[in-house]
C-alpha cells in the first residue's frame, strides 16, 4: 500500500482515538482492553470499509440506539458547557469533543443506513424468491387443471358406436351365431360383448343393404315398365282428344256438358262435404240464374286426394299429407316382400321426434288445407274477373276463401297486388257482411286448437285464406259461438241459403265497382280536383271560394297521433279504426286553413267515410272546443252522408269533400259577420248568421234560391 494512501487513514484513526477518551473510559468500564495508539496499524480504504461493514453487520439495533442516546447526551452536555462559558480555556477542548461526538453520530447513521440497505436487499431477495415460488405454484396449478380436464375429457369421451342403435342383448344371443356371440367370453366381459354386438349389427346391415339393393333394382324395373305404359297412354292422348273434339258439336247441339259433369263426378267422392255443398249450390245458382259471367270449377290435386281418402279408413287423420301416404305404401311393399320383421325393427330404431318437432308438425297440420277446392270466377262489367277459391281446413273444420283479381290493364294488375292500396285484392272481401272480417277461426273448437298451438289465424291469412262467416254459411256450417258479432248473426238470420250465394255475387261485383270508383276519386284528389257526377252538382252553390290545396295518405299511427284526434283517443282504439285507409286533406280560403282527417273503411260506401276537422284562423280549433266545427262534423258525417242518393253512393267521398269546401265558406263568412270583422266578405246568401243557444250555422243549401238556411 503506498504511504500517501495509508497516512490519512492513520491520522484519522489516531485523531479519533486521541480524542476519544470517553470511548477508552467506556471500554475500561466494560472490561475490554483497547489497544493503545502505538499498536494501531495503517489500513487501506477498502480494509476500512470492510471493517465497518463487518461491524455494522455484527452490531444490533439496540446497541446503536443506546450509543446514539449516549452520544446525544454527551453532545448536549458539551454544548451546554460551551454556551455557558464561551470564553473558558476549555472551549477549544469542548469544540473537539463536540466534533468527535458529531463524527460518532455520523458514523452511527452510516452504519444504520448500511444495515437498512442490507435488510432491504435481503427483503428484496426474499420477495423475489417468494414470487418465483408463487409463480411455480401457479404453473403447477395450471398443469393440474389441464391434466384434470384431459382426464375428464377422457372419462367423458363418447365413441361413435354409442349412437348406433343395437338389438337388445337377449335378442342378440338368440339370433346371432355362436361364432359371433361367443357367450362363454362375452357374458363375462362387457367390452367383448360390445364388440360382438357391433359385429352382429354390421352383418345385419350388410344383409339389409343387399336386400335394399335388390328392392331398388325391382323398383327400377317397375318404374321402367310404368314409364313405358305412360308413354303408351300419352300416345293415345291426342287420339282421345281428337275424338272428344269431334264429339263436342254433338254435345253442344244436345245440350250435354259431359266434361264438367265427369270432373264433378270424379271429385265428388273425394271432396269434403262442406266444399261439395258449396259446389252444388253454385252449380244450381248458375243453372237457375243463367248468369254467363259466373263460373264454378272443381279443382285441386286429385291424386293427393285419392291417397288421403285411402288413408282415412285406417284411422289416420284427414289432414294426412301425400308424403305420409307414400310412406305407408312403401311399408306395404316391404311387408309384401317378406321383410316385415326387419322393417318393423328398423322403424323402431328411428330417432323419435322431439317435443318441439312434434309441436311444429301439429302446427303445420293445423293449417293444412284439403287437396281439392272449389273456384268461383265472377266477371264484372269492366271485364275484371274476381276469382274466389274455397278451401277446407281439415283440422280446423272450417272453410277459407282466397281472393284474386285479374284484368287486362297492367296498371290495375300492379295495384291489385299492392298492399295498403284501396284495390288490394286481400281487402276486397272485408266487411262484405257487417262485422265479418274473416281474421279468426269461426269454429270454436278450431280456435281452441290454434290457441293451444300458439297460432294467430290472422298471421296466416295470406297463406290459407280468410275464414269468413258467409263462407261457412254457404257450406252449410253453423257454429254456436261468440266470435260472430250480433250484427253479422242478424244479417245471416235474415238470408236463406238459396239466396245467400246470389247476395254474395251481387255484393262482390258492387264492392269491386265501388273500389274502382274510390281509386278514381283518390287519384283526382291527389291532383287537388274534386270530380262529381253531374247529378250531384246541383246540391252545391254555384260559387265556392274555398279550395282543396292538398290530399295525402297517412299511416294509422300518424292519423291517431294528429292533434285533431287527441280528444278521440278512446274511439281510436276501437276495431273500426283497425283497418281501412287514412288520409289528410287541406282546404284554404284566404288566411284560413282547415285540416281534415279522413278515414275510409273497408265497407265503403255502406259505411260513410269519417271526417275529423281542425280549423286554423287566428286560433287553432277542433270540434272539442268549437260548436260550429262540431255541427259541421256532424253534418258531413251523418246528415249529408244519408242524403246522397244510393245511385251515387260510389262518389260519396268526393261529395263529402265538396260539401266541406262549400260549408267552410259559410262558417268563415258567418263568423266574420257575427264578429263584425272584414276578414271574409259575405259572398253567399243566408237569412241569419246563427240561431239557438249553440249558435247553429245555416249549413242547409236551398238549390232553388241558391241560398243557405237552417235544417
Coordinates of N, CA and C in Angstrom, one line a residue, residues 86-268:
X86 N -18.4 30.5 27.1 CA -17.8 30.5 25.7 C -16.4 31.0 25.8
X87 N -16.0 31.8 26.8 CA -14.6 32.3 26.9 C -13.7 31.5 27.8
X88 N -14.2 30.4 28.2 CA -13.4 29.5 29.1 C -12.2 28.9 28.3
X89 N -11.2 28.5 29.1 CA -10.0 28.0 28.5 C -10.2 26.6 27.9
X90 N -11.3 26.0 28.4 CA -11.6 24.6 27.9 C -12.5 24.6 26.6
X91 N -12.7 25.8 26.1 CA -13.6 25.9 24.9 C -13.1 25.2 23.7
X92 N -11.8 25.2 23.5 CA -11.3 24.5 22.4 C -11.4 23.0 22.5
X93 N -11.2 22.6 23.8 CA -11.4 21.1 24.1 C -12.8 20.7 23.9
X94 N -13.7 21.6 24.3 CA -15.2 21.3 24.1 C -15.5 21.2 22.6
X95 N -14.9 22.1 21.8 CA -15.2 22.0 20.4 C -14.7 20.7 19.8
X96 N -13.6 20.2 20.3 CA -13.1 19.0 19.8 C -14.0 17.8 20.2
X97 N -14.4 17.9 21.5 CA -15.3 16.9 22.0 C -16.6 16.9 21.1
X98 N -17.2 18.0 20.9 CA -18.4 18.1 20.1 C -18.2 17.6 18.7
X99 N -17.1 17.9 18.1 CA -16.8 17.4 16.8 C -16.7 15.9 16.8
X100 N -16.0 15.4 17.9 CA -15.9 14.0 18.0 C -17.3 13.3 18.1
X101 N -18.1 13.9 19.0 CA -19.5 13.3 19.1 C -20.3 13.4 17.8
X102 N -20.1 14.4 17.0 CA -20.8 14.5 15.7 C -20.3 13.5 14.7
X103 N -18.9 13.2 14.8 CA -18.4 12.2 14.0 C -19.0 10.8 14.3
X104 N -19.1 10.6 15.6 CA -19.6 9.3 16.1 C -21.1 9.2 15.6
X105 N -21.9 10.3 15.8 CA -23.3 10.2 15.4 C -23.4 10.0 13.9
X106 N -22.4 10.6 13.1 CA -22.5 10.4 11.7 C -22.1 8.9 11.3
X107 N -21.1 8.4 12.1 CA -20.8 7.0 11.9 C -21.9 6.1 12.2
X108 N -22.6 6.4 13.3 CA -23.8 5.5 13.7 C -24.9 5.6 12.5
X109 N -25.0 6.8 12.0 CA -26.0 7.0 10.9 C -25.6 6.2 9.7
X110 N -24.3 6.2 9.4 CA -23.8 5.5 8.2 C -24.0 4.0 8.4
X111 N -23.7 3.5 9.7 CA -23.8 2.1 10.0 C -25.3 1.7 9.9
X112 N -26.2 2.6 10.4 CA -27.6 2.3 10.3 C -28.1 2.2 8.9
X113 N -27.7 3.2 8.1 CA -28.1 3.2 6.7 C -27.6 2.0 6.0
X114 N -26.3 1.6 6.3 CA -25.8 0.4 5.6 C -26.6 -0.9 6.0
X115 N -26.9 -1.0 7.4 CA -27.7 -2.1 7.8 C -29.1 -2.1 7.2
X116 N -29.7 -1.0 7.1 CA -31.0 -0.9 6.5 C -31.0 -1.3 5.0
X117 N -29.9 -0.9 4.3 CA -29.8 -1.3 2.9 C -29.6 -2.8 2.8
X118 N -28.8 -3.3 3.7 CA -28.6 -4.8 3.7 C -30.0 -5.5 3.9
X119 N -30.7 -5.0 4.9 CA -32.0 -5.6 5.2 C -33.0 -5.4 4.0
X120 N -33.0 -4.3 3.3 CA -33.8 -4.1 2.1 C -33.4 -5.1 1.0
X121 N -32.1 -5.2 0.8 CA -31.6 -6.1 -0.2 C -32.0 -7.6 0.2
X122 N -31.9 -7.9 1.4 CA -32.3 -9.2 1.9 C -33.8 -9.4 1.7
X123 N -34.6 -8.4 2.0 CA -36.1 -8.5 1.9 C -36.4 -8.6 0.4
X124 N -35.7 -7.8 -0.5 CA -36.0 -7.9 -1.9 C -35.6 -9.3 -2.4
X125 N -34.5 -9.9 -2.0 CA -34.1 -11.2 -2.4 C -35.2 -12.2 -1.9
X126 N -35.6 -12.0 -0.7 CA -36.6 -13.0 -0.2 C -37.9 -12.8 -0.9
X127 N -38.3 -11.6 -1.3 CA -39.5 -11.4 -2.0 C -39.4 -12.0 -3.4
X128 N -38.3 -11.8 -4.0 CA -38.1 -12.5 -5.3 C -38.2 -14.0 -5.3
X129 N -37.6 -14.5 -4.2 CA -37.7 -16.0 -4.0 C -39.2 -16.4 -3.8
X130 N -39.9 -15.6 -3.0 CA -41.3 -16.0 -2.8 C -42.1 -15.9 -4.1
X131 N -41.9 -14.8 -4.8 CA -42.6 -14.6 -6.1 C -42.3 -15.8 -7.1
X132 N -41.0 -16.2 -7.1 CA -40.7 -17.3 -8.0 C -41.4 -18.5 -7.6
X133 N -41.4 -18.8 -6.3 CA -42.1 -20.0 -5.8 C -43.6 -19.9 -6.0
X134 N -44.2 -18.6 -5.9 CA -45.6 -18.5 -6.2 C -45.9 -18.7 -7.7
X135 N -45.0 -18.2 -8.5 CA -45.2 -18.4 -9.9 C -45.1 -19.9 -10.3
X136 N -44.2 -20.6 -9.6 CA -44.1 -22.0 -9.8 C -45.4 -22.7 -9.3
X137 N -45.9 -22.2 -8.2 CA -47.1 -22.8 -7.7 C -48.3 -22.6 -8.7
X138 N -48.4 -21.4 -9.2 CA -49.4 -21.2 -10.2 C -49.3 -22.1 -11.5
X139 N -48.0 -22.2 -11.9 CA -47.8 -23.1 -13.0 C -48.2 -24.5 -12.7
X140 N -47.9 -25.0 -11.5 CA -48.3 -26.3 -11.1 C -49.8 -26.5 -11.1
X141 N -50.5 -25.4 -10.6 CA -51.9 -25.5 -10.5 C -52.5 -25.5 -11.9
X142 N -52.0 -24.7 -12.8 CA -52.5 -24.7 -14.2 C -52.2 -26.1 -14.9
X143 N -51.1 -26.7 -14.6 CA -50.8 -28.0 -15.1 C -51.8 -29.0 -14.5
X144 N -52.1 -28.9 -13.2 CA -53.0 -29.8 -12.6 C -54.4 -29.6 -13.2
X145 N -54.9 -28.4 -13.4 CA -56.2 -28.2 -14.1 C -56.2 -28.7 -15.5
X146 N -55.1 -28.5 -16.2 CA -55.1 -29.0 -17.6 C -55.1 -30.6 -17.6
X147 N -54.4 -31.1 -16.7 CA -54.4 -32.6 -16.6 C -55.8 -33.1 -16.2
X148 N -56.4 -32.3 -15.2 CA -57.8 -32.7 -14.8 C -58.8 -32.7 -15.9
X149 N -58.6 -31.6 -16.8 CA -59.5 -31.5 -17.9 C -59.3 -32.7 -18.9
X150 N -58.0 -33.0 -19.1 CA -57.7 -34.1 -20.0 C -58.3 -35.4 -19.5
X151 N -58.2 -35.5 -18.1 CA -58.8 -36.7 -17.5 C -60.3 -36.8 -17.7
X152 N -60.9 -35.6 -17.4 CA -62.4 -35.5 -17.6 C -62.8 -35.8 -19.0
X153 N -62.0 -35.2 -20.0 CA -62.3 -35.5 -21.4 C -62.2 -36.9 -21.7
X154 N -61.2 -37.6 -21.2 CA -61.1 -39.0 -21.4 C -62.2 -39.8 -20.8
X155 N -62.6 -39.4 -19.6 CA -63.7 -40.1 -18.9 C -65.0 -39.9 -19.6
X156 N -65.2 -38.6 -20.2 CA -66.5 -38.3 -20.9 C -66.5 -38.6 -22.3
X157 N -65.4 -39.2 -22.8 CA -65.4 -39.5 -24.3 C -66.5 -40.4 -24.7
X158 N -67.1 -40.1 -25.7 CA -68.3 -40.8 -26.2 C -67.9 -41.4 -27.6
X159 N -67.8 -42.6 -27.7 CA -67.4 -43.2 -29.0 C -68.6 -43.2 -30.0
X160 N -68.3 -43.2 -31.2 CA -69.4 -43.1 -32.3 C -70.3 -44.4 -32.2
X161 N -69.8 -45.5 -31.7 CA -70.6 -46.7 -31.7 C -71.7 -46.6 -30.7
X162 N -71.6 -45.6 -29.7 CA -72.7 -45.5 -28.7 C -73.9 -44.9 -29.4
X163 N -73.8 -44.2 -30.5 CA -75.0 -43.7 -31.2 C -75.7 -44.7 -32.1
X164 N -75.1 -45.8 -32.3 CA -75.6 -46.9 -33.1 C -76.7 -47.7 -32.4
X165 N -77.9 -47.7 -32.8 CA -78.9 -48.5 -32.1 C -78.7 -50.0 -32.3
X166 N -78.5 -50.7 -31.2 CA -78.2 -52.1 -31.3 C -79.4 -52.9 -30.8
X167 N -79.5 -54.1 -31.3 CA -80.6 -55.0 -30.8 C -80.4 -55.3 -29.3
X168 N -81.5 -55.6 -28.6 CA -81.3 -56.0 -27.2 C -80.4 -57.2 -27.0
X169 N -79.8 -57.3 -25.8 CA -78.8 -58.3 -25.5 C -79.5 -59.7 -25.7
X170 N -80.7 -59.9 -25.1 CA -81.4 -61.2 -25.2 C -81.6 -61.6 -26.7
X171 N -82.0 -60.6 -27.5 CA -82.2 -60.9 -28.9 C -80.9 -61.2 -29.6
X172 N -79.9 -60.5 -29.2 CA -78.5 -60.7 -29.8 C -78.1 -62.2 -29.5
X173 N -78.2 -62.7 -28.3 CA -77.8 -64.1 -28.0 C -78.7 -65.1 -28.6
X174 N -80.0 -64.7 -28.9 CA -80.9 -65.6 -29.5 C -80.7 -65.8 -31.0
X175 N -80.4 -64.6 -31.7 CA -80.3 -64.7 -33.2 C -78.9 -64.8 -33.7
X176 N -77.9 -64.3 -33.0 CA -76.6 -64.3 -33.5 C -76.0 -65.7 -33.4
X177 N -75.2 -66.0 -34.4 CA -74.5 -67.3 -34.4 C -73.4 -67.4 -33.3
X178 N -73.1 -68.6 -32.9 CA -72.1 -68.7 -31.7 C -70.8 -68.2 -32.1
X179 N -70.4 -68.2 -33.3 CA -69.0 -67.7 -33.7 C -68.9 -66.2 -33.6
X180 N -70.1 -65.5 -33.5 CA -70.1 -64.1 -33.4 C -70.4 -63.7 -31.9
X181 N -71.4 -64.4 -31.3 CA -71.8 -64.0 -30.0 C -70.8 -64.5 -28.9
X182 N -70.2 -65.6 -29.1 CA -69.2 -66.2 -28.2 C -69.7 -66.0 -26.7
X183 N -70.7 -66.6 -26.3 CA -71.3 -66.4 -25.0 C -70.4 -66.7 -23.8
X184 N -69.5 -67.7 -24.1 CA -68.6 -68.1 -23.0 C -67.6 -66.9 -22.6
X185 N -67.3 -66.0 -23.6 CA -66.4 -64.9 -23.4 C -67.2 -63.6 -23.1
X186 N -68.2 -63.3 -23.9 CA -68.8 -62.0 -23.9 C -69.7 -61.8 -22.7
X187 N -70.3 -62.9 -22.1 CA -71.2 -62.7 -21.0 C -70.4 -62.2 -19.7
X188 N -69.1 -62.5 -19.7 CA -68.3 -62.0 -18.5 C -67.5 -60.8 -18.8
X189 N -67.4 -60.4 -20.1 CA -66.6 -59.3 -20.5 C -67.5 -58.3 -21.3
X190 N -67.8 -57.1 -20.7 CA -68.7 -56.2 -21.3 C -68.1 -55.6 -22.6
X191 N -66.8 -55.4 -22.6 CA -66.1 -54.9 -23.8 C -66.2 -55.9 -25.0
X192 N -65.9 -57.1 -24.7 CA -66.0 -58.1 -25.8 C -67.5 -58.3 -26.2
X193 N -68.4 -58.2 -25.3 CA -69.8 -58.2 -25.6 C -70.2 -57.1 -26.6
X194 N -69.7 -55.9 -26.3 CA -70.0 -54.7 -27.1 C -69.4 -55.0 -28.5
X195 N -68.2 -55.5 -28.6 CA -67.6 -55.7 -29.9 C -68.4 -56.8 -30.7
X196 N -68.8 -57.8 -30.0 CA -69.6 -58.8 -30.7 C -70.9 -58.3 -31.2
X197 N -71.6 -57.5 -30.4 CA -72.9 -56.9 -30.8 C -72.7 -56.0 -32.0
X198 N -71.6 -55.2 -32.0 CA -71.3 -54.4 -33.2 C -71.0 -55.2 -34.4
X199 N -70.3 -56.3 -34.3 CA -70.1 -57.2 -35.4 C -71.4 -57.8 -35.9
X200 N -72.3 -58.2 -35.0 CA -73.6 -58.7 -35.5 C -74.4 -57.6 -36.2
X201 N -74.3 -56.4 -35.7 CA -75.0 -55.3 -36.3 C -74.5 -55.0 -37.7
X202 N -73.2 -55.1 -37.9 CA -72.6 -54.9 -39.2 C -73.1 -56.0 -40.2
X203 N -73.1 -57.3 -39.7 CA -73.6 -58.3 -40.6 C -75.1 -58.1 -41.0
X204 N -75.9 -57.6 -40.0 CA -77.3 -57.4 -40.2 C -77.5 -56.3 -41.3
X205 N -76.7 -55.2 -41.1 CA -76.9 -54.1 -42.0 C -76.4 -54.4 -43.4
X206 N -75.3 -55.3 -43.5 CA -74.9 -55.7 -44.8 C -76.0 -56.5 -45.5
X207 N -76.7 -57.3 -44.7 CA -77.8 -58.1 -45.3 C -79.0 -57.2 -45.7
X208 N -79.3 -56.2 -44.9 CA -80.4 -55.2 -45.2 C -80.0 -54.4 -46.4
X209 N -78.7 -54.0 -46.5 CA -78.2 -53.2 -47.7 C -78.3 -54.0 -48.9
X210 N -78.0 -55.3 -48.9 CA -78.2 -56.1 -50.1 C -79.6 -56.3 -50.5
X211 N -80.5 -56.4 -49.4 CA -81.9 -56.5 -49.7 C -82.4 -55.2 -50.3
X212 N -81.9 -54.1 -49.8 CA -82.4 -52.8 -50.3 C -81.9 -52.6 -51.8
X213 N -80.8 -53.1 -52.1 CA -80.3 -53.0 -53.5 C -81.2 -53.8 -54.4
X214 N -81.6 -55.0 -53.9 CA -82.4 -55.9 -54.7 C -83.8 -55.2 -54.9
X215 N -84.3 -54.6 -53.8 CA -85.6 -53.9 -54.0 C -85.5 -52.7 -54.9
X216 N -84.3 -52.0 -54.8 CA -84.2 -50.9 -55.7 C -84.1 -51.3 -57.1
X217 N -83.5 -52.4 -57.4 CA -83.5 -52.9 -58.8 C -84.9 -53.3 -59.2
X218 N -85.6 -53.9 -58.3 CA -87.0 -54.2 -58.7 C -87.8 -53.0 -58.9
X219 N -87.6 -51.9 -58.1 CA -88.3 -50.7 -58.3 C -88.0 -50.1 -59.6
X220 N -86.7 -50.1 -60.0 CA -86.3 -49.5 -61.3 C -87.0 -50.3 -62.4
X221 N -87.1 -51.6 -62.3 CA -87.8 -52.4 -63.4 C -89.2 -52.0 -63.4
X222 N -89.9 -51.8 -62.3 CA -91.3 -51.4 -62.3 C -91.4 -50.0 -62.8
X223 N -90.5 -49.1 -62.5 CA -90.5 -47.7 -62.9 C -90.4 -47.7 -64.5
X224 N -89.5 -48.5 -65.0 CA -89.3 -48.5 -66.4 C -90.6 -49.1 -67.1
X225 N -91.2 -50.1 -66.5 CA -92.5 -50.6 -67.0 C -93.6 -49.6 -67.0
X226 N -93.6 -48.9 -65.9 CA -94.7 -47.8 -65.7 C -94.4 -46.7 -66.8
X227 N -93.1 -46.4 -66.9 CA -92.8 -45.3 -67.9 C -93.2 -45.7 -69.3
X228 N -93.0 -47.0 -69.7 CA -93.4 -47.4 -71.0 C -94.9 -47.4 -71.2
X229 N -95.6 -47.8 -70.1 CA -97.1 -47.7 -70.2 C -97.6 -46.2 -70.2
X230 N -96.9 -45.3 -69.5 CA -97.3 -43.9 -69.5 C -97.1 -43.3 -70.9
X231 N -95.9 -43.7 -71.5 CA -95.7 -43.3 -72.9 C -96.8 -43.8 -73.9
X232 N -97.2 -45.0 -73.6 CA -98.3 -45.5 -74.5 C -99.6 -44.8 -74.3
X233 N -99.8 -44.4 -73.0 CA -101.1 -43.7 -72.7 C -100.9 -42.3 -73.3
X234 N -99.7 -41.7 -73.2 CA -99.5 -40.3 -73.8 C -99.7 -40.4 -75.3
X235 N -99.3 -41.4 -75.9 CA -99.5 -41.5 -77.4 C -101.0 -41.7 -77.7
X236 N -101.8 -42.2 -76.8 CA -103.2 -42.3 -77.0 C -104.0 -41.0 -76.7
X237 N -103.3 -40.1 -75.9 CA -104.0 -38.9 -75.5 C -104.4 -38.0 -76.7
X238 N -103.5 -37.8 -77.7 CA -104.0 -37.0 -78.9 C -105.2 -37.6 -79.6
X239 N -105.2 -38.9 -79.7 CA -106.3 -39.6 -80.4 C -107.6 -39.4 -79.6
X240 N -107.5 -39.5 -78.3 CA -108.6 -39.3 -77.4 C -109.1 -37.9 -77.5
X241 N -108.2 -36.9 -77.5 CA -108.6 -35.5 -77.6 C -109.3 -35.2 -78.9
X242 N -108.8 -35.8 -80.0 CA -109.4 -35.6 -81.3 C -110.9 -36.2 -81.3
X243 N -111.0 -37.4 -80.6 CA -112.4 -38.0 -80.6 C -113.3 -37.1 -79.8
X244 N -112.8 -36.5 -78.7 CA -113.6 -35.6 -77.8 C -114.0 -34.3 -78.6
X245 N -113.0 -33.8 -79.3 CA -113.3 -32.6 -80.1 C -114.3 -32.9 -81.2
X246 N -114.2 -34.0 -81.8 CA -115.2 -34.4 -82.8 C -116.6 -34.6 -82.3
X247 N -116.6 -35.0 -81.0 CA -118.0 -35.3 -80.4 C -118.5 -34.0 -79.7
X248 N -117.7 -32.9 -79.6 CA -118.2 -31.7 -78.9 C -119.3 -31.1 -79.6
X249 N -119.3 -30.9 -80.9 CA -120.5 -30.3 -81.6 C -121.8 -31.0 -81.3
X250 N -121.7 -32.3 -81.3 CA -123.0 -33.1 -81.0 C -123.4 -32.9 -79.5
X251 N -122.4 -32.8 -78.6 CA -122.8 -32.5 -77.2 C -123.4 -31.1 -77.0
X252 N -122.8 -30.1 -77.7 CA -123.4 -28.8 -77.6 C -124.8 -28.7 -78.3
X253 N -125.0 -29.5 -79.4 CA -126.3 -29.5 -80.0 C -127.3 -30.1 -79.1
X254 N -126.9 -31.1 -78.3 CA -127.9 -31.8 -77.5 C -127.9 -31.2 -76.1
X255 N -127.1 -30.1 -75.8 CA -127.1 -29.5 -74.5 C -126.5 -30.4 -73.4
X256 N -125.5 -31.2 -73.8 CA -124.9 -32.1 -72.8 C -123.5 -31.5 -72.5
X257 N -123.2 -31.4 -71.2 CA -121.9 -30.9 -70.7 C -121.3 -32.1 -70.0
X258 N -120.7 -33.0 -70.7 CA -120.1 -34.1 -70.1 C -118.8 -33.9 -69.4
X259 N -118.0 -32.8 -69.8 CA -116.7 -32.6 -69.2 C -116.9 -32.2 -67.8
X260 N -117.7 -31.1 -67.5 CA -117.9 -30.7 -66.2 C -118.5 -31.7 -65.3
X261 N -119.5 -32.4 -65.8 CA -120.1 -33.5 -65.0 C -119.2 -34.6 -64.7
X262 N -118.3 -35.0 -65.7 CA -117.3 -36.0 -65.4 C -116.4 -35.6 -64.4
X263 N -115.9 -34.4 -64.4 CA -115.0 -33.9 -63.4 C -115.6 -33.8 -62.1
X264 N -116.9 -33.4 -62.0 CA -117.6 -33.3 -60.8 C -117.8 -34.7 -60.2
X265 N -118.2 -35.6 -61.1 CA -118.5 -37.0 -60.6 C -117.2 -37.7 -60.1
X266 N -116.1 -37.3 -60.7 CA -114.8 -37.9 -60.3 C -114.4 -37.3 -58.9
X267 N -114.6 -36.0 -58.7 CA -114.1 -35.4 -57.5 C -115.1 -35.5 -56.3
X268 N -116.4 -35.7 -56.6 CA -117.4 -35.7 -55.5 C -117.1 -36.6 -54.4

